[in-house]
PDB file of C-alpha atoms and ligand atoms in Angstrom:
ATOM      1  CA  MET A  11     123.284  88.232 141.332  1.00 88.00           C
ATOM      2  CA  TYR A  12     120.360  87.284 139.909  1.00 98.00           C
ATOM      3  CA  LYS A  13     118.612  83.726 140.088  1.00 98.00           C
ATOM      4  CA  THR A  14     118.088  83.227 136.494  1.00 98.00           C
ATOM      5  CA  LEU A  15     120.016  85.987 134.766  1.00 98.00           C
ATOM      6  CA  LEU A  16     123.686  85.805 133.880  1.00 98.00           C
ATOM      7  CA  THR A  17     125.165  88.962 132.879  1.00 98.00           C
ATOM      8  CA  SER A  18     128.336  90.743 131.797  1.00 98.00           C
ATOM      9  CA  LEU A  19     129.853  94.489 130.726  1.00 98.00           C
ATOM     10  CA  GLU A  20     132.506  95.080 127.958  1.00 97.00           C
ATOM     11  CA  ASN A  21     133.122  98.460 126.095  1.00 96.00           C
ATOM     12  CA  ASN A  22     129.657 100.028 127.882  1.00 97.00           C
ATOM     13  CA  ILE A  23     127.502  96.979 126.614  1.00 98.00           C
ATOM     14  CA  PHE A  24     126.045  94.499 128.742  1.00 98.00           C
ATOM     15  CA  VAL A  25     124.868  91.089 128.256  1.00 98.00           C
ATOM     16  CA  ILE A  26     121.969  89.627 129.705  1.00 98.00           C
ATOM     17  CA  THR A  27     121.335  85.688 129.237  1.00 98.00           C
ATOM     18  CA  ILE A  28     117.902  84.514 130.305  1.00 98.00           C
ATOM     19  CA  ASN A  29     119.562  81.369 131.920  1.00 98.00           C
ATOM     20  CA  ARG A  30     117.004  78.227 132.116  1.00 98.00           C
ATOM     21  CA  PRO A  31     118.353  76.449 129.725  1.00 98.00           C
ATOM     22  CA  ASP A  32     116.166  73.013 130.636  1.00 97.00           C
ATOM     23  CA  LYS A  33     113.198  74.577 129.985  1.00 98.00           C
ATOM     24  CA  LEU A  34     114.116  76.452 126.822  1.00 98.00           C
ATOM     25  CA  ASN A  35     114.624  80.244 128.835  1.00 98.00           C
ATOM     26  CA  ALA A  36     111.036  80.207 129.539  1.00 98.00           C
ATOM     27  CA  ILE A  37     109.787  83.195 131.778  1.00 98.00           C
ATOM     28  CA  ASN A  38     108.372  82.037 134.975  1.00 98.00           C
ATOM     29  CA  GLY A  39     108.329  84.930 137.909  1.00 97.00           C
ATOM     30  CA  ASP A  40     111.605  84.592 139.159  1.00 98.00           C
ATOM     31  CA  VAL A  41     112.654  85.899 135.597  1.00 98.00           C
ATOM     32  CA  MET A  42     110.362  88.643 135.759  1.00 98.00           C
ATOM     33  CA  ASN A  43     111.316  89.817 138.941  1.00 98.00           C
ATOM     34  CA  ASP A  44     114.985  89.549 137.904  1.00 98.00           C
ATOM     35  CA  LEU A  45     114.077  91.257 134.418  1.00 98.00           C
ATOM     36  CA  SER A  46     112.434  93.777 136.402  1.00 98.00           C
ATOM     37  CA  ALA A  47     115.961  94.157 138.711  1.00 98.00           C
ATOM     38  CA  VAL A  48     118.166  94.199 135.274  1.00 98.00           C
ATOM     39  CA  LEU A  49     116.371  97.106 134.409  1.00 98.00           C
ATOM     40  CA  SER A  50     117.108  99.015 137.330  1.00 98.00           C
ATOM     41  CA  GLU A  51     120.552  97.932 136.691  1.00 98.00           C
ATOM     42  CA  ILE A  52     121.028  99.113 133.013  1.00 98.00           C
ATOM     43  CA  GLU A  53     118.700 102.713 134.060  1.00 97.00           C
ATOM     44  CA  SER A  54     121.270 103.064 137.032  1.00 97.00           C
ATOM     45  CA  ASN A  55     124.531 102.060 135.572  1.00 98.00           C
ATOM     46  CA  ASN A  56     126.444 105.126 133.893  1.00 96.00           C
ATOM     47  CA  GLU A  57     128.935 102.397 132.650  1.00 97.00           C
ATOM     48  CA  ILE A  58     126.171 100.678 130.566  1.00 98.00           C
ATOM     49  CA  LYS A  59     125.444 102.375 126.991  1.00 98.00           C
ATOM     50  CA  ALA A  60     123.670  99.674 125.686  1.00 98.00           C
ATOM     51  CA  ALA A  61     122.480  96.470 126.301  1.00 98.00           C
ATOM     52  CA  ILE A  62     121.539  92.658 124.544  1.00 99.00           C
ATOM     53  CA  ILE A  63     119.267  90.175 125.200  1.00 99.00           C
ATOM     54  CA  THR A  64     119.956  86.673 124.574  1.00 98.00           C
ATOM     55  CA  GLY A  65     118.780  82.698 125.421  1.00 98.00           C
ATOM     56  CA  ALA A  66     120.839  80.771 127.328  1.00 98.00           C
ATOM     57  CA  GLY A  67     122.198  77.343 124.900  1.00 97.00           C
ATOM     58  CA  GLN A  68     121.747  77.205 121.741  1.00 96.00           C
ATOM     59  CA  LYS A  69     117.949  76.076 121.104  1.00 98.00           C
ATOM     60  CA  ALA A  70     116.191  78.860 122.648  1.00 98.00           C
ATOM     61  CA  PHE A  71     116.068  82.302 122.825  1.00 98.00           C
ATOM     62  CA  VAL A  72     112.666  82.130 125.017  1.00 98.00           C
ATOM     63  CA  ALA A  73     110.239  79.061 124.350  1.00 98.00           C
ATOM     64  CA  GLY A  74     107.552  81.572 126.079  1.00 97.00           C
ATOM     65  CA  ALA A  75     105.604  82.032 129.350  1.00 97.00           C
ATOM     66  CA  ASP A  76     105.735  79.764 131.657  1.00 97.00           C
ATOM     67  CA  ILE A  77     102.456  77.690 130.987  1.00 96.00           C
ATOM     68  CA  SER A  78     103.466  75.872 134.297  1.00 96.00           C
ATOM     69  CA  GLU A  79     102.576  78.545 136.104  1.00 96.00           C
ATOM     70  CA  PHE A  80      99.227  79.228 134.328  1.00 95.00           C
ATOM     71  CA  VAL A  81      97.591  76.233 136.006  1.00 94.00           C
ATOM     72  CA  GLY A  82      94.887  77.203 138.296  1.00 94.00           C
ATOM     73  CA  LEU A  83      94.792  80.971 137.773  1.00 95.00           C
ATOM     74  CA  SER A  84      92.059  83.035 138.245  1.00 96.00           C
ATOM     75  CA  LYS A  85      90.663  86.018 135.396  1.00 96.00           C
ATOM     76  CA  GLU A  86      92.013  88.529 137.843  1.00 97.00           C
ATOM     77  CA  GLU A  87      94.878  86.502 138.294  1.00 97.00           C
ATOM     78  CA  GLY A  88      95.362  85.921 134.537  1.00 96.00           C
ATOM     79  CA  THR A  89      94.949  90.018 133.982  1.00 97.00           C
ATOM     80  CA  ALA A  90      97.115  90.439 136.702  1.00 97.00           C
ATOM     81  CA  LEU A  91     100.658  88.400 135.134  1.00 97.00           C
ATOM     82  CA  ALA A  92      99.930  90.237 131.627  1.00 97.00           C
ATOM     83  CA  LYS A  93      99.918  93.467 133.220  1.00 97.00           C
ATOM     84  CA  LYS A  94     103.048  92.892 135.086  1.00 98.00           C
ATOM     85  CA  GLY A  95     104.814  91.246 131.631  1.00 98.00           C
ATOM     86  CA  GLN A  96     103.740  94.515 129.980  1.00 98.00           C
ATOM     87  CA  ASP A  97     104.739  97.073 132.233  1.00 98.00           C
ATOM     88  CA  ILE A  98     108.659  95.127 132.478  1.00 98.00           C
ATOM     89  CA  PHE A  99     108.468  94.805 128.949  1.00 98.00           C
ATOM     90  CA  PHE A 100     107.180  98.695 128.359  1.00 98.00           C
ATOM     91  CA  ARG A 101     109.910  99.518 130.687  1.00 98.00           C
ATOM     92  CA  ILE A 102     112.551  97.373 127.689  1.00 98.00           C
ATOM     93  CA  GLU A 103     110.333  99.437 124.403  1.00 98.00           C
ATOM     94  CA  ASN A 104     110.612 102.955 126.697  1.00 98.00           C
ATOM     95  CA  ASN A 105     114.338 102.492 128.011  1.00 98.00           C
ATOM     96  CA  SER A 106     116.611 105.304 127.141  1.00 98.00           C
ATOM     97  CA  LYS A 107     119.192 103.555 126.124  1.00 98.00           C
ATOM     98  CA  PRO A 108     118.783 100.683 123.482  1.00 98.00           C
ATOM     99  CA  ILE A 109     118.034  97.164 124.269  1.00 98.00           C
ATOM    100  CA  ILE A 110     118.423  94.846 121.242  1.00 98.00           C
ATOM    101  CA  ALA A 111     117.544  90.705 121.426  1.00 99.00           C
ATOM    102  CA  ALA A 112     119.784  88.691 119.988  1.00 99.00           C
ATOM    103  CA  VAL A 113     117.260  85.855 119.118  1.00 98.00           C
ATOM    104  CA  ASN A 114     119.690  82.496 119.061  1.00 98.00           C
ATOM    105  CA  GLY A 115     116.626  80.091 118.988  1.00 98.00           C
ATOM    106  CA  PHE A 116     113.044  79.730 119.573  1.00 98.00           C
ATOM    107  CA  ALA A 117     111.409  83.013 120.469  1.00 98.00           C
ATOM    108  CA  LEU A 118     107.905  81.969 121.135  1.00 98.00           C
ATOM    109  CA  GLY A 119     104.680  83.600 122.747  1.00 98.00           C
ATOM    110  CA  GLY A 120     106.356  85.766 125.787  1.00 98.00           C
ATOM    111  CA  GLY A 121     109.584  85.157 124.266  1.00 98.00           C
ATOM    112  CA  CYS A 122     108.366  86.672 120.443  1.00 98.00           C
ATOM    113  CA  GLU A 123     106.874  89.465 122.708  1.00 98.00           C
ATOM    114  CA  LEU A 124     110.238  89.859 124.907  1.00 98.00           C
ATOM    115  CA  ALA A 125     112.434  90.459 121.125  1.00 99.00           C
ATOM    116  CA  MET A 126     109.626  92.358 120.397  1.00 98.00           C
ATOM    117  CA  ALA A 127     109.842  94.898 122.994  1.00 98.00           C
ATOM    118  CA  CYS A 128     113.186  95.580 122.214  1.00 98.00           C
ATOM    119  CA  HIS A 129     114.357  98.025 120.400  1.00 98.00           C
ATOM    120  CA  PHE A 130     115.713  95.468 117.262  1.00 98.00           C
ATOM    121  CA  ARG A 131     116.305  92.208 117.034  1.00 98.00           C
ATOM    122  CA  ILE A 132     118.921  89.967 114.786  1.00 98.00           C
ATOM    123  CA  ALA A 133     118.286  86.472 114.304  1.00 98.00           C
ATOM    124  CA  SER A 134     120.552  83.095 114.262  1.00 98.00           C
ATOM    125  CA  GLU A 135     119.823  80.795 111.391  1.00 98.00           C
ATOM    126  CA  ASN A 136     117.925  78.273 113.891  1.00 98.00           C
ATOM    127  CA  ALA A 137     115.738  80.793 114.911  1.00 98.00           C
ATOM    128  CA  LYS A 138     112.118  80.904 114.966  1.00 98.00           C
ATOM    129  CA  PHE A 139     109.506  83.115 115.801  1.00 98.00           C
ATOM    130  CA  GLY A 140     105.722  82.400 116.930  1.00 98.00           C
ATOM    131  CA  GLN A 141     102.772  83.082 119.022  1.00 98.00           C
ATOM    132  CA  PRO A 142     101.060  80.242 119.878  1.00 98.00           C
ATOM    133  CA  GLU A 143      99.502  80.393 122.655  1.00 97.00           C
ATOM    134  CA  VAL A 144      95.846  79.712 120.107  1.00 96.00           C
ATOM    135  CA  ASN A 145      97.079  76.142 121.278  1.00 96.00           C
ATOM    136  CA  LEU A 146      96.552  76.828 124.634  1.00 95.00           C
ATOM    137  CA  GLY A 147      93.665  78.566 124.546  1.00 96.00           C
ATOM    138  CA  LEU A 148      94.640  81.499 125.114  1.00 96.00           C
ATOM    139  CA  ILE A 149      96.281  84.935 123.541  1.00 97.00           C
ATOM    140  CA  PRO A 150      99.716  86.834 124.180  1.00 97.00           C
ATOM    141  CA  GLY A 151      99.219  89.080 126.608  1.00 97.00           C
ATOM    142  CA  TYR A 152     102.761  90.608 126.656  1.00 98.00           C
ATOM    143  CA  GLY A 153     102.159  93.023 124.001  1.00 97.00           C
ATOM    144  CA  GLY A 154     102.331  90.773 120.951  1.00 97.00           C
ATOM    145  CA  THR A 155      99.270  91.252 119.559  1.00 97.00           C
ATOM    146  CA  GLN A 156     100.189  95.304 119.247  1.00 97.00           C
ATOM    147  CA  ARG A 157     103.543  94.738 118.505  1.00 98.00           C
ATOM    148  CA  LEU A 158     103.105  91.383 115.770  1.00 98.00           C
ATOM    149  CA  VAL A 159     101.071  93.943 114.357  1.00 97.00           C
ATOM    150  CA  HIS A 160     102.945  97.446 114.216  1.00 97.00           C
ATOM    151  CA  LEU A 161     106.346  95.517 113.296  1.00 98.00           C
ATOM    152  CA  ILE A 162     104.695  93.172 109.875  1.00 98.00           C
ATOM    153  CA  GLY A 163     101.412  93.697 109.186  1.00 97.00           C
ATOM    154  CA  LYS A 164      98.133  93.099 110.251  1.00 98.00           C
ATOM    155  CA  GLY A 165      97.680  89.898 107.701  1.00 98.00           C
ATOM    156  CA  ARG A 166     100.757  88.530 108.831  1.00 98.00           C
ATOM    157  CA  ALA A 167     100.814  88.469 112.343  1.00 98.00           C
ATOM    158  CA  LEU A 168      97.233  87.718 112.267  1.00 98.00           C
ATOM    159  CA  GLU A 169      98.096  84.523 110.496  1.00 98.00           C
ATOM    160  CA  LEU A 170     100.866  83.744 113.615  1.00 98.00           C
ATOM    161  CA  LEU A 171      98.239  84.936 116.125  1.00 97.00           C
ATOM    162  CA  LEU A 172      95.477  82.562 114.733  1.00 98.00           C
ATOM    163  CA  SER A 173      97.500  79.611 113.429  1.00 98.00           C
ATOM    164  CA  GLY A 174      99.965  79.157 116.164  1.00 97.00           C
ATOM    165  CA  ASN A 175     102.656  78.573 113.296  1.00 98.00           C
ATOM    166  CA  MET A 176     105.783  78.997 113.972  1.00 98.00           C
ATOM    167  CA  MET A 177     107.881  81.533 111.257  1.00 98.00           C
ATOM    168  CA  ASP A 178     111.763  80.943 110.785  1.00 98.00           C
ATOM    169  CA  ALA A 179     114.456  83.280 110.529  1.00 98.00           C
ATOM    170  CA  GLN A 180     114.785  83.745 106.675  1.00 98.00           C
ATOM    171  CA  THR A 181     111.156  84.376 106.671  1.00 98.00           C
ATOM    172  CA  ALA A 182     111.215  86.751 109.545  1.00 98.00           C
ATOM    173  CA  LEU A 183     114.257  89.123 108.036  1.00 98.00           C
ATOM    174  CA  GLN A 184     111.849  89.210 104.484  1.00 98.00           C
ATOM    175  CA  THR A 185     109.041  90.430 107.177  1.00 98.00           C
ATOM    176  CA  GLY A 186     111.157  92.400 108.722  1.00 98.00           C
ATOM    177  CA  LEU A 187     110.833  90.853 112.412  1.00 98.00           C
ATOM    178  CA  VAL A 188     114.002  91.067 112.455  1.00 98.00           C
ATOM    179  CA  ASN A 189     116.963  92.955 111.191  1.00 98.00           C
ATOM    180  CA  HIS A 190     119.479  90.534 110.091  1.00 98.00           C
ATOM    181  CA  VAL A 191     120.284  86.703 110.240  1.00 98.00           C
ATOM    182  CA  VAL A 192     123.582  85.063 111.031  1.00 98.00           C
ATOM    183  CA  ASN A 193     125.447  81.461 111.903  1.00 98.00           C
ATOM    184  CA  GLN A 194     125.184  81.123 115.600  1.00 97.00           C
ATOM    185  CA  ASP A 195     128.404  81.561 115.999  1.00 97.00           C
ATOM    186  CA  GLU A 196     128.438  85.249 114.738  1.00 98.00           C
ATOM    187  CA  LEU A 197     124.790  86.481 116.664  1.00 98.00           C
ATOM    188  CA  LEU A 198     127.059  87.609 119.970  1.00 98.00           C
ATOM    189  CA  PRO A 199     128.928  89.655 117.560  1.00 98.00           C
ATOM    190  CA  LYS A 200     127.274  91.028 115.531  1.00 98.00           C
ATOM    191  CA  ALA A 201     124.909  92.513 118.158  1.00 98.00           C
ATOM    192  CA  LYS A 202     127.696  93.676 119.925  1.00 98.00           C
ATOM    193  CA  SER A 203     129.819  94.889 116.555  1.00 98.00           C
ATOM    194  CA  ILE A 204     126.065  97.317 115.781  1.00 98.00           C
ATOM    195  CA  LEU A 205     125.759  98.454 118.889  1.00 98.00           C
ATOM    196  CA  GLU A 206     129.403  99.243 119.204  1.00 98.00           C
ATOM    197  CA  THR A 207     128.695 101.943 116.368  1.00 98.00           C
ATOM    198  CA  ILE A 208     125.250 103.256 118.523  1.00 98.00           C
ATOM    199  CA  VAL A 209     127.404 103.827 121.857  1.00 97.00           C
ATOM    200  CA  SER A 210     129.541 105.728 119.906  1.00 97.00           C
ATOM    201  CA  LYS A 211     127.024 108.730 119.248  1.00 97.00           C
ATOM    202  CA  ALA A 212     125.632 111.742 121.243  1.00 97.00           C
ATOM    203  CA  PRO A 213     123.777 109.333 123.931  1.00 97.00           C
ATOM    204  CA  MET A 214     120.683 112.286 124.406  1.00 97.00           C
ATOM    205  CA  ALA A 215     120.629 111.719 120.511  1.00 98.00           C
ATOM    206  CA  VAL A 216     120.356 108.285 120.680  1.00 98.00           C
ATOM    207  CA  ALA A 217     117.395 108.549 123.824  1.00 98.00           C
ATOM    208  CA  LYS A 218     115.665 110.985 121.654  1.00 98.00           C
ATOM    209  CA  CYS A 219     115.391 108.597 118.242  1.00 98.00           C
ATOM    210  CA  ILE A 220     114.009 105.938 120.938  1.00 98.00           C
ATOM    211  CA  SER A 221     111.449 108.086 122.014  1.00 97.00           C
ATOM    212  CA  ALA A 222     110.380 109.791 119.043  1.00 97.00           C
ATOM    213  CA  ALA A 223     110.174 106.820 116.874  1.00 97.00           C
ATOM    214  CA  ASN A 224     108.392 104.447 119.738  1.00 97.00           C
ATOM    215  CA  ALA A 225     105.963 108.117 119.800  1.00 97.00           C
ATOM    216  CA  ALA A 226     105.268 107.182 115.895  1.00 95.00           C
ATOM    217  CA  TYR A 227     102.398 104.774 117.010  1.00 86.00           C
ATOM    218  CA  THR A 228     100.540 107.769 118.693  1.00 89.00           C
ATOM    219  CA  ALA A 229      98.700 110.389 117.964  1.00 90.00           C
ATOM    220  CA  ASN A 230     100.835 112.929 118.501  1.00 94.00           C
ATOM    221  CA  GLY A 231     104.742 111.790 117.164  1.00 94.00           C
ATOM    222  CA  TYR A 232     105.394 115.021 114.807  1.00 93.00           C
ATOM    223  CA  ASP A 233     105.688 117.171 118.412  1.00 95.00           C
ATOM    224  CA  ILE A 234     107.666 114.769 120.040  1.00 94.00           C
ATOM    225  CA  GLU A 235     109.983 114.664 117.280  1.00 94.00           C
ATOM    226  CA  LEU A 236     109.662 118.239 117.251  1.00 95.00           C
ATOM    227  CA  GLY A 237     110.140 118.979 120.676  1.00 95.00           C
ATOM    228  CA  SER A 238     112.946 116.339 121.402  1.00 95.00           C
ATOM    229  CA  PHE A 239     114.773 118.287 118.180  1.00 94.00           C
ATOM    230  CA  GLY A 240     114.872 121.334 119.834  1.00 95.00           C
ATOM    231  CA  ASP A 241     115.630 119.748 123.044  1.00 95.00           C
ATOM    232  CA  CYS A 242     119.314 118.925 121.082  1.00 95.00           C
ATOM    233  CA  PHE A 243     119.557 122.392 120.550  1.00 95.00           C
ATOM    234  CA  ALA A 244     120.227 122.740 124.323  1.00 95.00           C
ATOM    235  CA  THR A 245     122.972 119.642 124.539  1.00 96.00           C
ATOM    236  CA  GLU A 246     127.147 120.014 124.825  1.00 96.00           C
ATOM    237  CA  ASP A 247     126.773 117.121 122.639  1.00 96.00           C
ATOM    238  CA  MET A 248     124.908 118.693 119.902  1.00 96.00           C
ATOM    239  CA  LYS A 249     127.230 121.208 119.809  1.00 96.00           C
ATOM    240  CA  GLU A 250     130.480 119.317 119.911  1.00 96.00           C
ATOM    241  CA  GLY A 251     128.954 117.125 116.669  1.00 96.00           C
ATOM    242  CA  THR A 252     128.531 120.015 114.334  1.00 95.00           C
ATOM    243  CA  ALA A 253     131.790 121.356 115.443  1.00 96.00           C
ATOM    244  CA  ALA A 254     133.610 118.813 114.855  1.00 95.00           C
ATOM    245  CA  PHE A 255     131.498 117.954 111.304  1.00 95.00           C
ATOM    246  CA  LEU A 256     132.470 121.564 110.704  1.00 95.00           C
ATOM    247  CA  GLU A 257     135.766 121.007 111.827  1.00 96.00           C
ATOM    248  CA  LYS A 258     136.657 117.589 110.006  1.00 97.00           C
ATOM    249  CA  ARG A 259     137.366 115.895 113.288  1.00 96.00           C
ATOM    250  CA  LYS A 260     135.752 113.175 115.377  1.00 95.00           C
ATOM    251  CA  ALA A 261     133.340 114.043 117.755  1.00 95.00           C
ATOM    252  CA  SER A 262     133.867 113.760 121.100  1.00 95.00           C
ATOM    253  CA  PHE A 263     130.712 113.047 123.228  1.00 96.00           C
ATOM    254  CA  LYS A 264     130.109 113.403 126.722  1.00 94.00           C
ATOM    255  CA  GLY A 265     126.641 113.076 127.101  1.00 93.00           C
ATOM    256  CA  LYS A 266     125.964 116.219 128.316  1.00 93.00           C
TER     257      LYS A 266
HETATM  258  N1  COA B 316     106.676  76.665 129.384  1.00 88.10           N
HETATM  259  C1  COA B 316     107.510  76.052 130.408  1.00 88.10           C
HETATM  260  N2  COA B 316     107.958  74.589 130.167  1.00 88.10           N
HETATM  261  C2  COA B 316     108.765  74.798 128.575  1.00 88.10           C
HETATM  262  C3  COA B 316     107.828  75.988 128.172  1.00 88.10           C
HETATM  263  C4  COA B 316     107.741  76.793 128.427  1.00 88.10           C
HETATM  264  N3  COA B 316     106.507  77.737 127.169  1.00 88.10           N
HETATM  265  N4  COA B 316     108.717  75.574 126.921  1.00 88.10           N
HETATM  266  C5  COA B 316     109.549  74.623 126.702  1.00 88.10           C
HETATM  267  N5  COA B 316     109.666  73.889 128.036  1.00 88.10           N
HETATM  268  C6  COA B 316     110.133  72.631 129.175  1.00 88.10           C
HETATM  269  C7  COA B 316     109.531  71.760 128.061  1.00 88.10           C
HETATM  270  O1  COA B 316     108.219  71.455 129.181  1.00 88.10           O
HETATM  271  C8  COA B 316     110.759  70.211 129.134  1.00 88.10           C
HETATM  272  O2  COA B 316     110.516  70.096 130.230  1.00 88.10           O
HETATM  273  P1  COA B 316     110.937  69.205 130.372  1.00 88.10           P
HETATM  274  O3  COA B 316     112.110  68.621 130.286  1.00 88.10           O
HETATM  275  O4  COA B 316     110.638  69.073 132.002  1.00 88.10           O
HETATM  276  O5  COA B 316     109.787  68.104 130.525  1.00 88.10           O
HETATM  277  C9  COA B 316     111.843  71.548 128.563  1.00 88.10           C
HETATM  278  O6  COA B 316     111.229  73.131 128.506  1.00 88.10           O
HETATM  279  C10 COA B 316     112.816  70.916 126.727  1.00 88.10           C
HETATM  280  O7  COA B 316     111.075  71.352 126.107  1.00 88.10           O
HETATM  281  P2  COA B 316     110.601  70.445 125.267  1.00 88.10           P
HETATM  282  O8  COA B 316     109.392  70.604 125.130  1.00 88.10           O
HETATM  283  O9  COA B 316     111.067  68.684 125.494  1.00 88.10           O
HETATM  284  O10 COA B 316     111.804  70.629 123.367  1.00 88.10           O
HETATM  285  P3  COA B 316     111.265  70.395 121.632  1.00 88.10           P
HETATM  286  O11 COA B 316     112.182  70.326 121.505  1.00 88.10           O
HETATM  287  O12 COA B 316     110.973  69.072 122.153  1.00 88.10           O
HETATM  288  O13 COA B 316     110.308  71.463 122.197  1.00 88.10           O
HETATM  289  C11 COA B 316     109.076  73.694 121.819  1.00 88.10           C
HETATM  290  C12 COA B 316     110.524  72.717 121.427  1.00 88.10           C
HETATM  291  C13 COA B 316     109.201  74.919 122.179  1.00 88.10           C
HETATM  292  C14 COA B 316     108.620  73.652 120.009  1.00 88.10           C
HETATM  293  C15 COA B 316     108.180  73.198 123.144  1.00 88.10           C
HETATM  294  O14 COA B 316     109.324  73.087 124.037  1.00 88.10           O
HETATM  295  C16 COA B 316     106.870  73.686 123.094  1.00 88.10           C
HETATM  296  O15 COA B 316     105.913  74.211 122.083  1.00 88.10           O
HETATM  297  N6  COA B 316     106.788  74.913 124.077  1.00 88.10           N
HETATM  298  C17 COA B 316     106.004  76.167 124.275  1.00 88.10           C
HETATM  299  C18 COA B 316     105.973  76.823 123.255  1.00 88.10           C
HETATM  300  C19 COA B 316     104.546  77.637 123.766  1.00 88.10           C
HETATM  301  O16 COA B 316     103.690  77.227 123.934  1.00 88.10           O
HETATM  302  N7  COA B 316     104.807  78.987 124.341  1.00 88.10           N
HETATM  303  C20 COA B 316     104.133  79.429 124.386  1.00 88.10           C
HETATM  304  C21 COA B 316     103.835  80.001 125.689  1.00 88.10           C
HETATM  305  S1  COA B 316     102.358  80.815 126.841  1.00 88.10           S
END
């Protein structure tokens, strides 16, 4: 179905594997188009309640945008490429269903940006993060200058952006770029186990947590939280969740 992605769906959790291991899963035009299509699948398939993005093989999550496709681009074409990448990564960040990155190796350039667009990240011990665009006379174009500052702070972000150095998994854990570091064998099981907990919750409340948290970087985050909190009172799931607590039973959420 996809040229560059493998997908599987089990227990409402959709696993998306970027599958160009011979090119360290670099994001070329085909990967971009497939990511756009797979986001539509996530948005339209009610069986999918959460997703994991990972990379094929044991070496790389995604080693960046495909550098071979940069050759000969004009200023306008470069801007258009970044716009396409930013738009697709916004669709990940703003997705109402949780999408997490299981970073199984190099997450460089567009790979680090892809991981950062996900709602949160877990990593294997061999993972390495970086924005090495400066080595190419470039800067990140798929949101990396913004999300890296948000996630690890401006000073740490600028060190990575300006030096092109890589950050290992343990440092990524200490700086808050990733939430957990596990053995490579444990990576997908860990990601699935976290998502199994999340998909047992009320889907609309999960979606509103995402949109309110995303609004933390805007001027009206508190207003978004206020409105979303109120909206929850109009849902059957909120009535069910509170009733179940008071009746000392497990809630059964319907996404309504
Ligand atoms: N774009 C296109 N191809 C890439 C790529 C990228 N971002 N990253 C890796 N590849 C390709 C290599 O060209 C190589 O292809 P080949 O076998 O046809 O020559 C293959 O993937 C394997 O990579 P290689 O460099 O041989 O592996 P390595 O273990 O020696 O080094 C890295 C690994 C990640 C350090 C190195 O590949 C690298 O620096 N990649 C580019 C990272 C980058 O600058 N990303 C930001 C892009 S904006």
